[in-house]
Structures are given as structure tokens and as C-alpha cells.
Tab-separated table of C-alpha atoms and ligand atoms in Angstrom:
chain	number	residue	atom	x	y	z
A	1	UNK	CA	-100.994	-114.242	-82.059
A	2	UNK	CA	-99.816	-117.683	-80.621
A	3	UNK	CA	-98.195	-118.105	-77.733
A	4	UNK	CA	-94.217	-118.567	-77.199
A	5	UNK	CA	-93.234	-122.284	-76.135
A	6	UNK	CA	-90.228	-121.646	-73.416
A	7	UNK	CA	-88.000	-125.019	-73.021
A	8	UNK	CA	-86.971	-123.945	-69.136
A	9	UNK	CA	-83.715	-125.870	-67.946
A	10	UNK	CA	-84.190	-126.178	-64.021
A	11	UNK	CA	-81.249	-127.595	-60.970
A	12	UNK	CA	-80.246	-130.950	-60.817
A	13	UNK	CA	-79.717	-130.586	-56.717
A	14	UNK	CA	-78.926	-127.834	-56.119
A	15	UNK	CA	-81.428	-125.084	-56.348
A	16	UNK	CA	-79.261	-122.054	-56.835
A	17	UNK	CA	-78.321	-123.467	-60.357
A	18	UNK	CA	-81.259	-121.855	-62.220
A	19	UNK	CA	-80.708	-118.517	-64.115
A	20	UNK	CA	-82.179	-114.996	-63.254
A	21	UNK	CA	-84.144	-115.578	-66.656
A	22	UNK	CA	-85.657	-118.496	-66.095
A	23	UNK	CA	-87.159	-117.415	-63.138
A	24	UNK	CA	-88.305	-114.623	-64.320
A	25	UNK	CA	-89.817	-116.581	-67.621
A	26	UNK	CA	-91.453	-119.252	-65.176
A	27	UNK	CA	-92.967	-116.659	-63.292
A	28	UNK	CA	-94.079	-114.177	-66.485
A	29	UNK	CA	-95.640	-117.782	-68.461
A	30	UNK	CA	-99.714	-118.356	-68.149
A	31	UNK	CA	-98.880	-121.950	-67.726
A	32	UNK	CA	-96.118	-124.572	-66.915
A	33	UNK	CA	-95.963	-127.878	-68.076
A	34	UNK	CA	-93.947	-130.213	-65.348
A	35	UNK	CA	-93.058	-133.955	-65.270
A	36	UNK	CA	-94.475	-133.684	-61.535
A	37	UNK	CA	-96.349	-130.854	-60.477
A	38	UNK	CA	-95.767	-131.531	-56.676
A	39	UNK	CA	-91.623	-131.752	-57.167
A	40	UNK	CA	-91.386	-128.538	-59.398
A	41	UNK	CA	-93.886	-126.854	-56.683
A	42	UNK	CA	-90.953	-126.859	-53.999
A	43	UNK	CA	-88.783	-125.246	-56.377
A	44	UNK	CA	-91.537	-122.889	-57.635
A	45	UNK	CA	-92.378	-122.311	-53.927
A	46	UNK	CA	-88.981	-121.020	-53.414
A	47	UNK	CA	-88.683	-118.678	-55.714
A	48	UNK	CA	-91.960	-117.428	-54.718
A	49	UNK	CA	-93.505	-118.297	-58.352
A	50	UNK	CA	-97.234	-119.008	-58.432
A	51	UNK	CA	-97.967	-119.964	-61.691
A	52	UNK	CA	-100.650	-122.105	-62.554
A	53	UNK	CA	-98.963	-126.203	-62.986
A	54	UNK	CA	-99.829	-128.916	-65.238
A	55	UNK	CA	-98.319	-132.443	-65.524
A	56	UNK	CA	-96.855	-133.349	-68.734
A	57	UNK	CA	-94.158	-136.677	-68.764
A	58	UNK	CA	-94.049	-139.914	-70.594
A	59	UNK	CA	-97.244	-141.424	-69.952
A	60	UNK	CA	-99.549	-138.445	-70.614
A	61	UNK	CA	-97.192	-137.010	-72.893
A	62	UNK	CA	-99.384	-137.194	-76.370
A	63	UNK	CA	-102.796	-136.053	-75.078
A	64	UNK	CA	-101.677	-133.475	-72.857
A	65	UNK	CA	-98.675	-132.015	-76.185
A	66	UNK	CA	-102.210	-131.183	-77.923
A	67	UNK	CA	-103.659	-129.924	-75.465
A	68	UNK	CA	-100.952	-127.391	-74.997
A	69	UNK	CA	-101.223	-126.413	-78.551
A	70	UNK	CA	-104.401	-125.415	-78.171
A	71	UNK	CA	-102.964	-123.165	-75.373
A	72	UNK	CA	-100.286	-121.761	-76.923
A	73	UNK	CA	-102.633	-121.271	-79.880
A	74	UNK	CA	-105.081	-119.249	-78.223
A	75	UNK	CA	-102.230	-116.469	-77.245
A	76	UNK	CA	-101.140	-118.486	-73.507
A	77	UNK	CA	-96.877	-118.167	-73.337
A	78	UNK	CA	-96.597	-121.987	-72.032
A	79	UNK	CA	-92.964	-123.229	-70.338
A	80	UNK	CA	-92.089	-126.554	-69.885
A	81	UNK	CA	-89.779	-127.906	-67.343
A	82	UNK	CA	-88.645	-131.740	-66.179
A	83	UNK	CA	-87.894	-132.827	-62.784
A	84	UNK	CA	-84.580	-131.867	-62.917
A	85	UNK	CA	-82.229	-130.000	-65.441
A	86	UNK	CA	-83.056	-129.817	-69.227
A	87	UNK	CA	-86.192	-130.839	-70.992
A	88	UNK	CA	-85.884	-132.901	-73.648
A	89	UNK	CA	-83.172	-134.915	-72.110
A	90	UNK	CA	-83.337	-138.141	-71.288
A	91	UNK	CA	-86.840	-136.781	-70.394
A	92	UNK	CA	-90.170	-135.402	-72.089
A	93	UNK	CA	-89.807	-132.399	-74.278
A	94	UNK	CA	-89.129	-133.406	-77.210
A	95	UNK	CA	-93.016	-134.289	-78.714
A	96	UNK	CA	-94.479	-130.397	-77.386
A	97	UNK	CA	-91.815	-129.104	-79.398
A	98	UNK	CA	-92.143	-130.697	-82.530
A	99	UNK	CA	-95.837	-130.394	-82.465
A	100	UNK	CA	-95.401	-126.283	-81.527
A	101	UNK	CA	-92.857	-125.918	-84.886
A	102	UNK	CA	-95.113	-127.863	-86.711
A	103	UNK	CA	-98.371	-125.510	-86.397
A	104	UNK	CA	-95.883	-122.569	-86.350
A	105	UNK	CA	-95.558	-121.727	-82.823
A	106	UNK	CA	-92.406	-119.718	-81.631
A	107	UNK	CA	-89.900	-122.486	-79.094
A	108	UNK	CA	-87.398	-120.609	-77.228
A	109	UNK	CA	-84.710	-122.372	-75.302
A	110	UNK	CA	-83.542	-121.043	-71.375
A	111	UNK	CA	-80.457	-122.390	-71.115
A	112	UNK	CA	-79.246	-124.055	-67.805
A	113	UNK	CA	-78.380	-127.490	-66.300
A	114	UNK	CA	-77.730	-130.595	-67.651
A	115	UNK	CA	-76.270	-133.442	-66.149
A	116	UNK	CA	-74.015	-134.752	-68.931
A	117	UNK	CA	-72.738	-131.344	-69.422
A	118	UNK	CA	-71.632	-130.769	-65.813
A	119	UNK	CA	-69.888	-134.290	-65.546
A	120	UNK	CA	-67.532	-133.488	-69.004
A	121	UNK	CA	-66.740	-130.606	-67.762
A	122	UNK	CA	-65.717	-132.121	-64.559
A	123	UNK	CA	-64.164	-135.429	-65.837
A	124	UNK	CA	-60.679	-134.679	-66.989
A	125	UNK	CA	-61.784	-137.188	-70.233
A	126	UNK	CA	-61.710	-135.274	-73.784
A	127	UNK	CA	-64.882	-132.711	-74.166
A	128	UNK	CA	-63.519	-131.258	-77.743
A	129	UNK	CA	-65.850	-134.316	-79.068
A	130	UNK	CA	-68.478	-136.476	-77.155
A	131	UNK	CA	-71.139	-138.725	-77.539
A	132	UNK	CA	-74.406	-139.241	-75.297
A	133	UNK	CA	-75.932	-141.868	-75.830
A	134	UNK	CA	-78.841	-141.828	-72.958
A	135	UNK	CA	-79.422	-144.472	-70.886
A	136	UNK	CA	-77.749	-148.010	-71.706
A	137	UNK	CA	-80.405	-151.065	-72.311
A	138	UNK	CA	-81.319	-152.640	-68.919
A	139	UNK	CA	-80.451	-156.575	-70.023
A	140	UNK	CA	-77.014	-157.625	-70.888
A	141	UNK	CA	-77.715	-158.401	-73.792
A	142	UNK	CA	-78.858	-155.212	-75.519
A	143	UNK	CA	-76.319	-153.452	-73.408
A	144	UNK	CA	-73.688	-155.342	-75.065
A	145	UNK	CA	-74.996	-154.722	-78.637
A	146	UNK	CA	-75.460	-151.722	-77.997
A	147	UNK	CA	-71.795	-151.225	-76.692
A	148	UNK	CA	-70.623	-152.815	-79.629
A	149	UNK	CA	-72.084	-150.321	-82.201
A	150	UNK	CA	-70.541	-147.713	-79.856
A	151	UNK	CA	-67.205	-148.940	-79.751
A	152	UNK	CA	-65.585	-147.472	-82.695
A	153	UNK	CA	-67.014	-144.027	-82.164
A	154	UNK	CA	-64.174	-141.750	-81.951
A	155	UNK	CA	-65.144	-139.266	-78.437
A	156	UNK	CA	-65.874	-139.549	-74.642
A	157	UNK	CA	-68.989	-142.006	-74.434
A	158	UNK	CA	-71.206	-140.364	-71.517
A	159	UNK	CA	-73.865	-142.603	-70.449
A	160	UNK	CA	-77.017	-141.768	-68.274
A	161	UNK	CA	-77.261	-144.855	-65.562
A	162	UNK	CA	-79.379	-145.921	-63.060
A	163	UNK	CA	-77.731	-147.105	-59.616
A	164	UNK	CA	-78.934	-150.694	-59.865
A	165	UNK	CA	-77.526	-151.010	-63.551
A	166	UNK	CA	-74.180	-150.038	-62.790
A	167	UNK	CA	-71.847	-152.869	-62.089
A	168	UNK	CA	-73.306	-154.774	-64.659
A	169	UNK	CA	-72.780	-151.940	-67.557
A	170	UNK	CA	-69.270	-151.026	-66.132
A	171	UNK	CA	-68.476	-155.104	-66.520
A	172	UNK	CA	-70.165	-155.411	-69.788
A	173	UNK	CA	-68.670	-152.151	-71.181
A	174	UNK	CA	-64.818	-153.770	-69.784
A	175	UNK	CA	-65.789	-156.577	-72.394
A	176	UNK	CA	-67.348	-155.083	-75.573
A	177	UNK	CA	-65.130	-151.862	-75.246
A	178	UNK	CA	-61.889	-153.388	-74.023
A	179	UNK	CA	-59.899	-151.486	-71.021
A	180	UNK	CA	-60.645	-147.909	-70.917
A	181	UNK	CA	-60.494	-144.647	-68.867
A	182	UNK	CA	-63.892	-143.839	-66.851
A	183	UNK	CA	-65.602	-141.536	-64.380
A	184	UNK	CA	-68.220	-142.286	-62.637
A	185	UNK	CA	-70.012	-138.348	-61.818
A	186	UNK	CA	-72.749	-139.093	-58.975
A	187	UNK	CA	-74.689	-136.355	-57.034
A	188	UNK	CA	-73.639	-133.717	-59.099
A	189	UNK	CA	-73.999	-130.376	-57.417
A	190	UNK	CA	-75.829	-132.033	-54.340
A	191	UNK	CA	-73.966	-133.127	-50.733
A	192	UNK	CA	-72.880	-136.364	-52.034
A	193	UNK	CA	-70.881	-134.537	-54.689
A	194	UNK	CA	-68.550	-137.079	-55.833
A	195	UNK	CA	-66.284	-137.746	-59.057
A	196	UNK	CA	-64.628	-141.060	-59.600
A	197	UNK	CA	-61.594	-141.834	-61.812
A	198	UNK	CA	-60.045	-144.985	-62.882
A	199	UNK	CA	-59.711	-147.816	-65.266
A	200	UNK	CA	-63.430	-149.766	-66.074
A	201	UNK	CA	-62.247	-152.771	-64.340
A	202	UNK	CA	-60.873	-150.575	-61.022
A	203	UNK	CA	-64.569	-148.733	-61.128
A	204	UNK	CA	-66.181	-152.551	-61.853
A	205	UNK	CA	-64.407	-153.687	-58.687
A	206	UNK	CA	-65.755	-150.968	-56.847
A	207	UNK	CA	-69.193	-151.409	-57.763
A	208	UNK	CA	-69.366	-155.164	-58.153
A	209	UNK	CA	-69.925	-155.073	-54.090
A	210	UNK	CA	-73.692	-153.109	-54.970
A	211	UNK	CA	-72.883	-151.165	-51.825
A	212	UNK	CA	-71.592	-148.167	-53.789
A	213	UNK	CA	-74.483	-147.978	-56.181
A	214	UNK	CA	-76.246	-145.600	-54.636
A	215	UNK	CA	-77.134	-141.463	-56.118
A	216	UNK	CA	-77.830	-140.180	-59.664
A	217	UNK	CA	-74.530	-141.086	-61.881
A	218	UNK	CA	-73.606	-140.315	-65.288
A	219	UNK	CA	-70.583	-142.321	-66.699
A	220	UNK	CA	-68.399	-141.107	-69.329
A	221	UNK	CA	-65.454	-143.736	-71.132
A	222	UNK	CA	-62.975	-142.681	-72.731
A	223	UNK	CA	-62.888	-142.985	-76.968
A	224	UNK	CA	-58.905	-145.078	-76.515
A	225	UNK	CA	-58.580	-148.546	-75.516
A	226	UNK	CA	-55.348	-148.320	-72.994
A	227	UNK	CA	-52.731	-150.276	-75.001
A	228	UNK	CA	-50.862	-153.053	-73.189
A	229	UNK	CA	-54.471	-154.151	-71.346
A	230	UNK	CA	-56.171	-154.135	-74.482
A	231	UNK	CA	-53.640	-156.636	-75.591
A	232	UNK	CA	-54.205	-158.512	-72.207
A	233	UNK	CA	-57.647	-158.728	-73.079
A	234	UNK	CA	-57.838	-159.718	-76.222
A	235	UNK	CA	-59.433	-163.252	-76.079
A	236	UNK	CA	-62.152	-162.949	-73.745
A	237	UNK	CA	-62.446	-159.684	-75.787
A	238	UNK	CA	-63.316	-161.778	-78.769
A	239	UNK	CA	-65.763	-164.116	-76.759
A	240	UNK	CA	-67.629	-161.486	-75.704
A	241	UNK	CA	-68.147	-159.553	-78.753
A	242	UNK	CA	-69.450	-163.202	-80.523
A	243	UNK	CA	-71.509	-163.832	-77.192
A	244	UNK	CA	-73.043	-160.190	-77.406
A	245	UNK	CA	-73.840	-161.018	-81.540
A	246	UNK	CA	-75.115	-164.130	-81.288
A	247	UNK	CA	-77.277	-163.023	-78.563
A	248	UNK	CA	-79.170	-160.798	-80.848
A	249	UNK	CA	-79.451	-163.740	-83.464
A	250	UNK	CA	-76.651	-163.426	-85.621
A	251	UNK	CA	-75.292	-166.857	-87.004
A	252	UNK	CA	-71.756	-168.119	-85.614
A	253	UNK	CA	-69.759	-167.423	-88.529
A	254	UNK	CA	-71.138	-163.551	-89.602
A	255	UNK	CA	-70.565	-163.110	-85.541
A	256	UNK	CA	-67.057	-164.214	-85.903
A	257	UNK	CA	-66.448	-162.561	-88.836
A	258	UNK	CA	-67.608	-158.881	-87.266
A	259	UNK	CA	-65.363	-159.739	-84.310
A	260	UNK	CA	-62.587	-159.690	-86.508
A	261	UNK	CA	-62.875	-156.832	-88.369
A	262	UNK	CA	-63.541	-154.804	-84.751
A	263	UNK	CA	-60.140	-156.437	-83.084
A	264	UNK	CA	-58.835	-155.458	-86.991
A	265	UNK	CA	-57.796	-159.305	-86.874
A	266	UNK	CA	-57.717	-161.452	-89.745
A	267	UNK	CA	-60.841	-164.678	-89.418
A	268	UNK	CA	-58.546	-167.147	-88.851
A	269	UNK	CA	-56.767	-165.465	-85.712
A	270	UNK	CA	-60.094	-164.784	-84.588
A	271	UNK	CA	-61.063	-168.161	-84.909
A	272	UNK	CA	-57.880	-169.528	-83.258
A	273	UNK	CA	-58.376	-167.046	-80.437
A	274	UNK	CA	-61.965	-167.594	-79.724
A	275	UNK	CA	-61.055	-171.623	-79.496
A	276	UNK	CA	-58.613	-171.142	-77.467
A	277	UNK	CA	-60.734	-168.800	-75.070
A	278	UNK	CA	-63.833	-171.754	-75.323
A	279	UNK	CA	-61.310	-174.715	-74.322
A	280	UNK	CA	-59.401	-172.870	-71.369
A	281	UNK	CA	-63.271	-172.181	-69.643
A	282	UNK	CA	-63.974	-175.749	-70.496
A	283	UNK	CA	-60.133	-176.540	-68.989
B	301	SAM	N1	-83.059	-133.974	-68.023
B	301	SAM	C1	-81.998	-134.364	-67.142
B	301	SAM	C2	-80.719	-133.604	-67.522
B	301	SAM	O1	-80.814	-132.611	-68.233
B	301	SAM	O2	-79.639	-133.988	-67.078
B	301	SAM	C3	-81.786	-135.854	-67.095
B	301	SAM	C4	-82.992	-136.642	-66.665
B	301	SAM	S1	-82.771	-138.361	-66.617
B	301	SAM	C5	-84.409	-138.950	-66.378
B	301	SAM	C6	-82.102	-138.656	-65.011
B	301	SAM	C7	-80.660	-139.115	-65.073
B	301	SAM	O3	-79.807	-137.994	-65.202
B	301	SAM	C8	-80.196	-139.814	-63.796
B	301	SAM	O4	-80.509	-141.196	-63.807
B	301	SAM	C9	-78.702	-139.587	-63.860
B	301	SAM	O5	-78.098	-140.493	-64.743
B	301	SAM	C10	-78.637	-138.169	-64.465
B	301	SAM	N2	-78.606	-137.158	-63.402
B	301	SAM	C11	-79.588	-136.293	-63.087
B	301	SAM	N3	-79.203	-135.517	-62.049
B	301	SAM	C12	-77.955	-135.899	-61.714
B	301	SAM	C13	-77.026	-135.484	-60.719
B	301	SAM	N4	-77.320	-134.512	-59.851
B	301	SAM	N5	-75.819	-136.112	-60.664
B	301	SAM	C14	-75.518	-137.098	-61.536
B	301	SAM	N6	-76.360	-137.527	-62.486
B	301	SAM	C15	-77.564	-136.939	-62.577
């Protein structure tokens, strides 16, 4: 009989948020699989758990999936658990389980944190619908194509983002997405608790200064454009979308052309726009 592959969700600060099962399943499993041993040891210490560890995250990630095949093969119940909240999210997870269902070997999930889950909830932004889209693309210039095939989904965006990244993604995002409602969820559950509301440009303000990107954040947008500033914003809108296209090597006149349709503009407005834009930064 194989073994049972447990998908373990684990805190994301604060280490009361873990459930009664999963501690019991972490300490009942012959083996768990951990992005870093030594982190998931402090919270294993504290719950007095002393199952045997074993490092399993993105750079080991293929050897060490077959490797726990074979365990789970030979009979060993296996968990796996990330550095912090759910496996498979925005972290390693995902190749252990397809390999397990492939050779027919039972995954269970133990439900529990989640960062993106926790800041929806929290947000005051739309959670009947919502789209997570992981981390953004670190250069401008796949951020902003990747905003742009975002831009016309219809639920709250929520974003993973890195501290460094995020003036320049809430200042790109202001472009490609036009004005929009945002939060800005950093140190969920921990001391630093905080939960920040506005407009993309008032949180771009804030952050522009890189003294408030500090903490684990998740940012969530809004799916509407707030009417009279998207009208505001229309032509440096449209620069920005054909600077964001070209960038990824589409020719002038198919980047105008997409422009259009996403403004729902005819081409020669578009056109007559974007000119306009090009000779007042000239001016
Ligand atoms: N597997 C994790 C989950 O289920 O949320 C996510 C892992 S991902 C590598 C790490 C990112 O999650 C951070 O960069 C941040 O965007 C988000 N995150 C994790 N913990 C957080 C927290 N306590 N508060 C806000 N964001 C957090």
C-alpha cells in the first residue's frame, strides 16, 4: 500500500494560525518535505513535533519529487510544507503532486493559511470573483505586458510583491490599468499588521519615497477604472499601453491599433491622442 501525500498549509507570522489537524498530521507523517528544514524546525520545535525533515524547494525540487515517490511508494505517509502558508503557492508543491497522482498515490489537502486569501478577506475590494496572478515580472517591461493582458479581466487583481518591486508596479499598474482602487496588505497576521487603502496613484506616492517598502505585501486592484480619472488619464494612458507593446516587439501600428480597441477608441482618436501626448513631452 502506498503512502498518503499530505499538502500541510502552515502560519504566515503568526504561529497560532495552524489547525489542530495539521499538527497532528505533521507529527503522525514518517517524513516532511520543507522548503528549509532549519525555518520549519522552529515551528516544528514548538509544537513539540519531531519528525524526521527533508528539504524540498525550487532548486532541488525534481530530484528530490522522485525521490519522495519512492517513499511514498514503499508505504512512508510523506507531508509537505513551504516556509510559510500553503504549498503550492507561489512556492514548491506543485511537481510532488503531480508526480504522486500520476503513479497513483493518494494527495490530501490540510487546509490553512494563505496570504492572498487573508488580504481579500481583509480588503474591502470585491471577493465574489478574483484573480491571482502570482508575482508581477521584475522589469518594467514585462510588468507592463503583463498588466496589459490583465486589464480587462473582470475581478479584484491580487498580486504577490516583493518590497523592492513595489513603487515601480504600483506606477506601472497606474499606467497600463488606468486609476483604480488598491490595498496594499503587509505583515499579515504578524506585529506590523497593516492594511492600506487608496487610489494607485495615492499608494504610488506613498511608496515612491522606498522608505515604506519594507514587510511581506500582497496587493489587490480593483476590476473598475474610477470614472472621471480614467478620463483624466487618458493620453498618457494611450502612451503607455503603445510603450509597454512596442517594448515586447510589436510594430507601431498593430501597437496602436490594440491601444484602441483597450481605451474602446476608434484608430484615428488614438492616433490623434498619442500625438498629442508625444508633442506636449517634446513641448
Ligand atoms: N505560499 C505562500 C502563501 O500561501 O501565501 C506564499 C509564498 S510566496 C514565496 C511569499 C509571498 O507571499 C511574499 O512575498 C508576500 O507577497 C506574500 N506573503 C507571505 N506572507 C505574508 C504576510 N504575512 N503578509 C503579507 N504578505 C505575505
Amino acid at each position: 500500500m502506498a503512502g498518503t501525500l499530505y499538502v500541510v498549509s502552515t502560519p504566515i507570522g503568526n504561529l497560532e494560525d495552524i489547525t489542530h489537524r495539521a499538527v497532528r498530521v505533521l507529527s503522525e507523517v514518517g517524513l516532511i518535505a520543507c522548503e528549509d528544514t532549519r525555518h520549519t524546525r522552529k515551528l516544528l520545535n514548538h509544537y513539540g513535533i519531531k519528525t524526521m525533515t527533508v528539504s524540498y524547494h525550487e532548486h532541488n525540487e525534481r530530484e528530490r519529487a522522485v525521490e519522495l515517490l519512492e517513499s511514498l511508494e514503499s508505504g512512508l505517509d510523506v507531508a509537505i510544507v513551504s516556509d510559510a502558508g500553503t504549498p503550492g503557492i507561489s512556492d514548491p508543491g506543485f511537481r510532488i503532486v503531480r508526480l504522486a497522482l500520476e503513479n497513483g498515490v493518494p494527495v490530501v489537502p490540510v487546509p490553512g493559511p494563505t496570504a492572498l486569501i487573508s488580504a481579500l478577506v481583509a480588503s474591502g475590494l470585491p471577493s465574489d470573483e478574483f484573480f491571482f496572478a502570482g508575482f508581477l515580472p521584475a522589469r518594467s517591461g514585462q510588468r507592463r505586458t503583463r498588466l496589459l493582458e490583465l486589464s480587462s479581466i473582470p475581478a479584484t487583481l491580487v498580486f504577490y510583491e516583493a518590497p523592492h518591486r513595489i513603487a515601480g508596479s504600483l506606477r506601472d499598474a497606474r499606467e497600463i490599468l488606468g486609476e483604480r482602487e488598491a490595498v496594499i496588505a503587509r505583515e499579515l497576521t504578524k506585529l506590523h499588521e497593516e492594511i492600506l487603502r487608496g487610489r494607485l496613484s495615492e499608494l504610488g506616492q506613498r511608496f515612491s519615497s522606498g522608505e515604506e517598502g519594507r514587510g511581506e505585501m500582497v496587493l489587490l486592484i480593483d476590476r473598475n477604472v474610477i470614472e472621471g480619472a480614467a478620463r483624466e488619464s487618458d493620453a498618457s494612458e494611450i502612451s503607455s499601453i503603445v510603450v509597454a507593446l512596442e517594448a515586447e516587439g510589436v510594430d507601431a501600428r498593430s501597437a496602436l491599433k490594440k491601444a484602441a480597441r483597450k481605451l474602446g477608441i476608434s484608430r484615428d482618436e488614438a492616433y490623434r491622442r498619442l500625438t498629442a501626448e508625444r508633442s506636449r513631452e517634446k513641448g
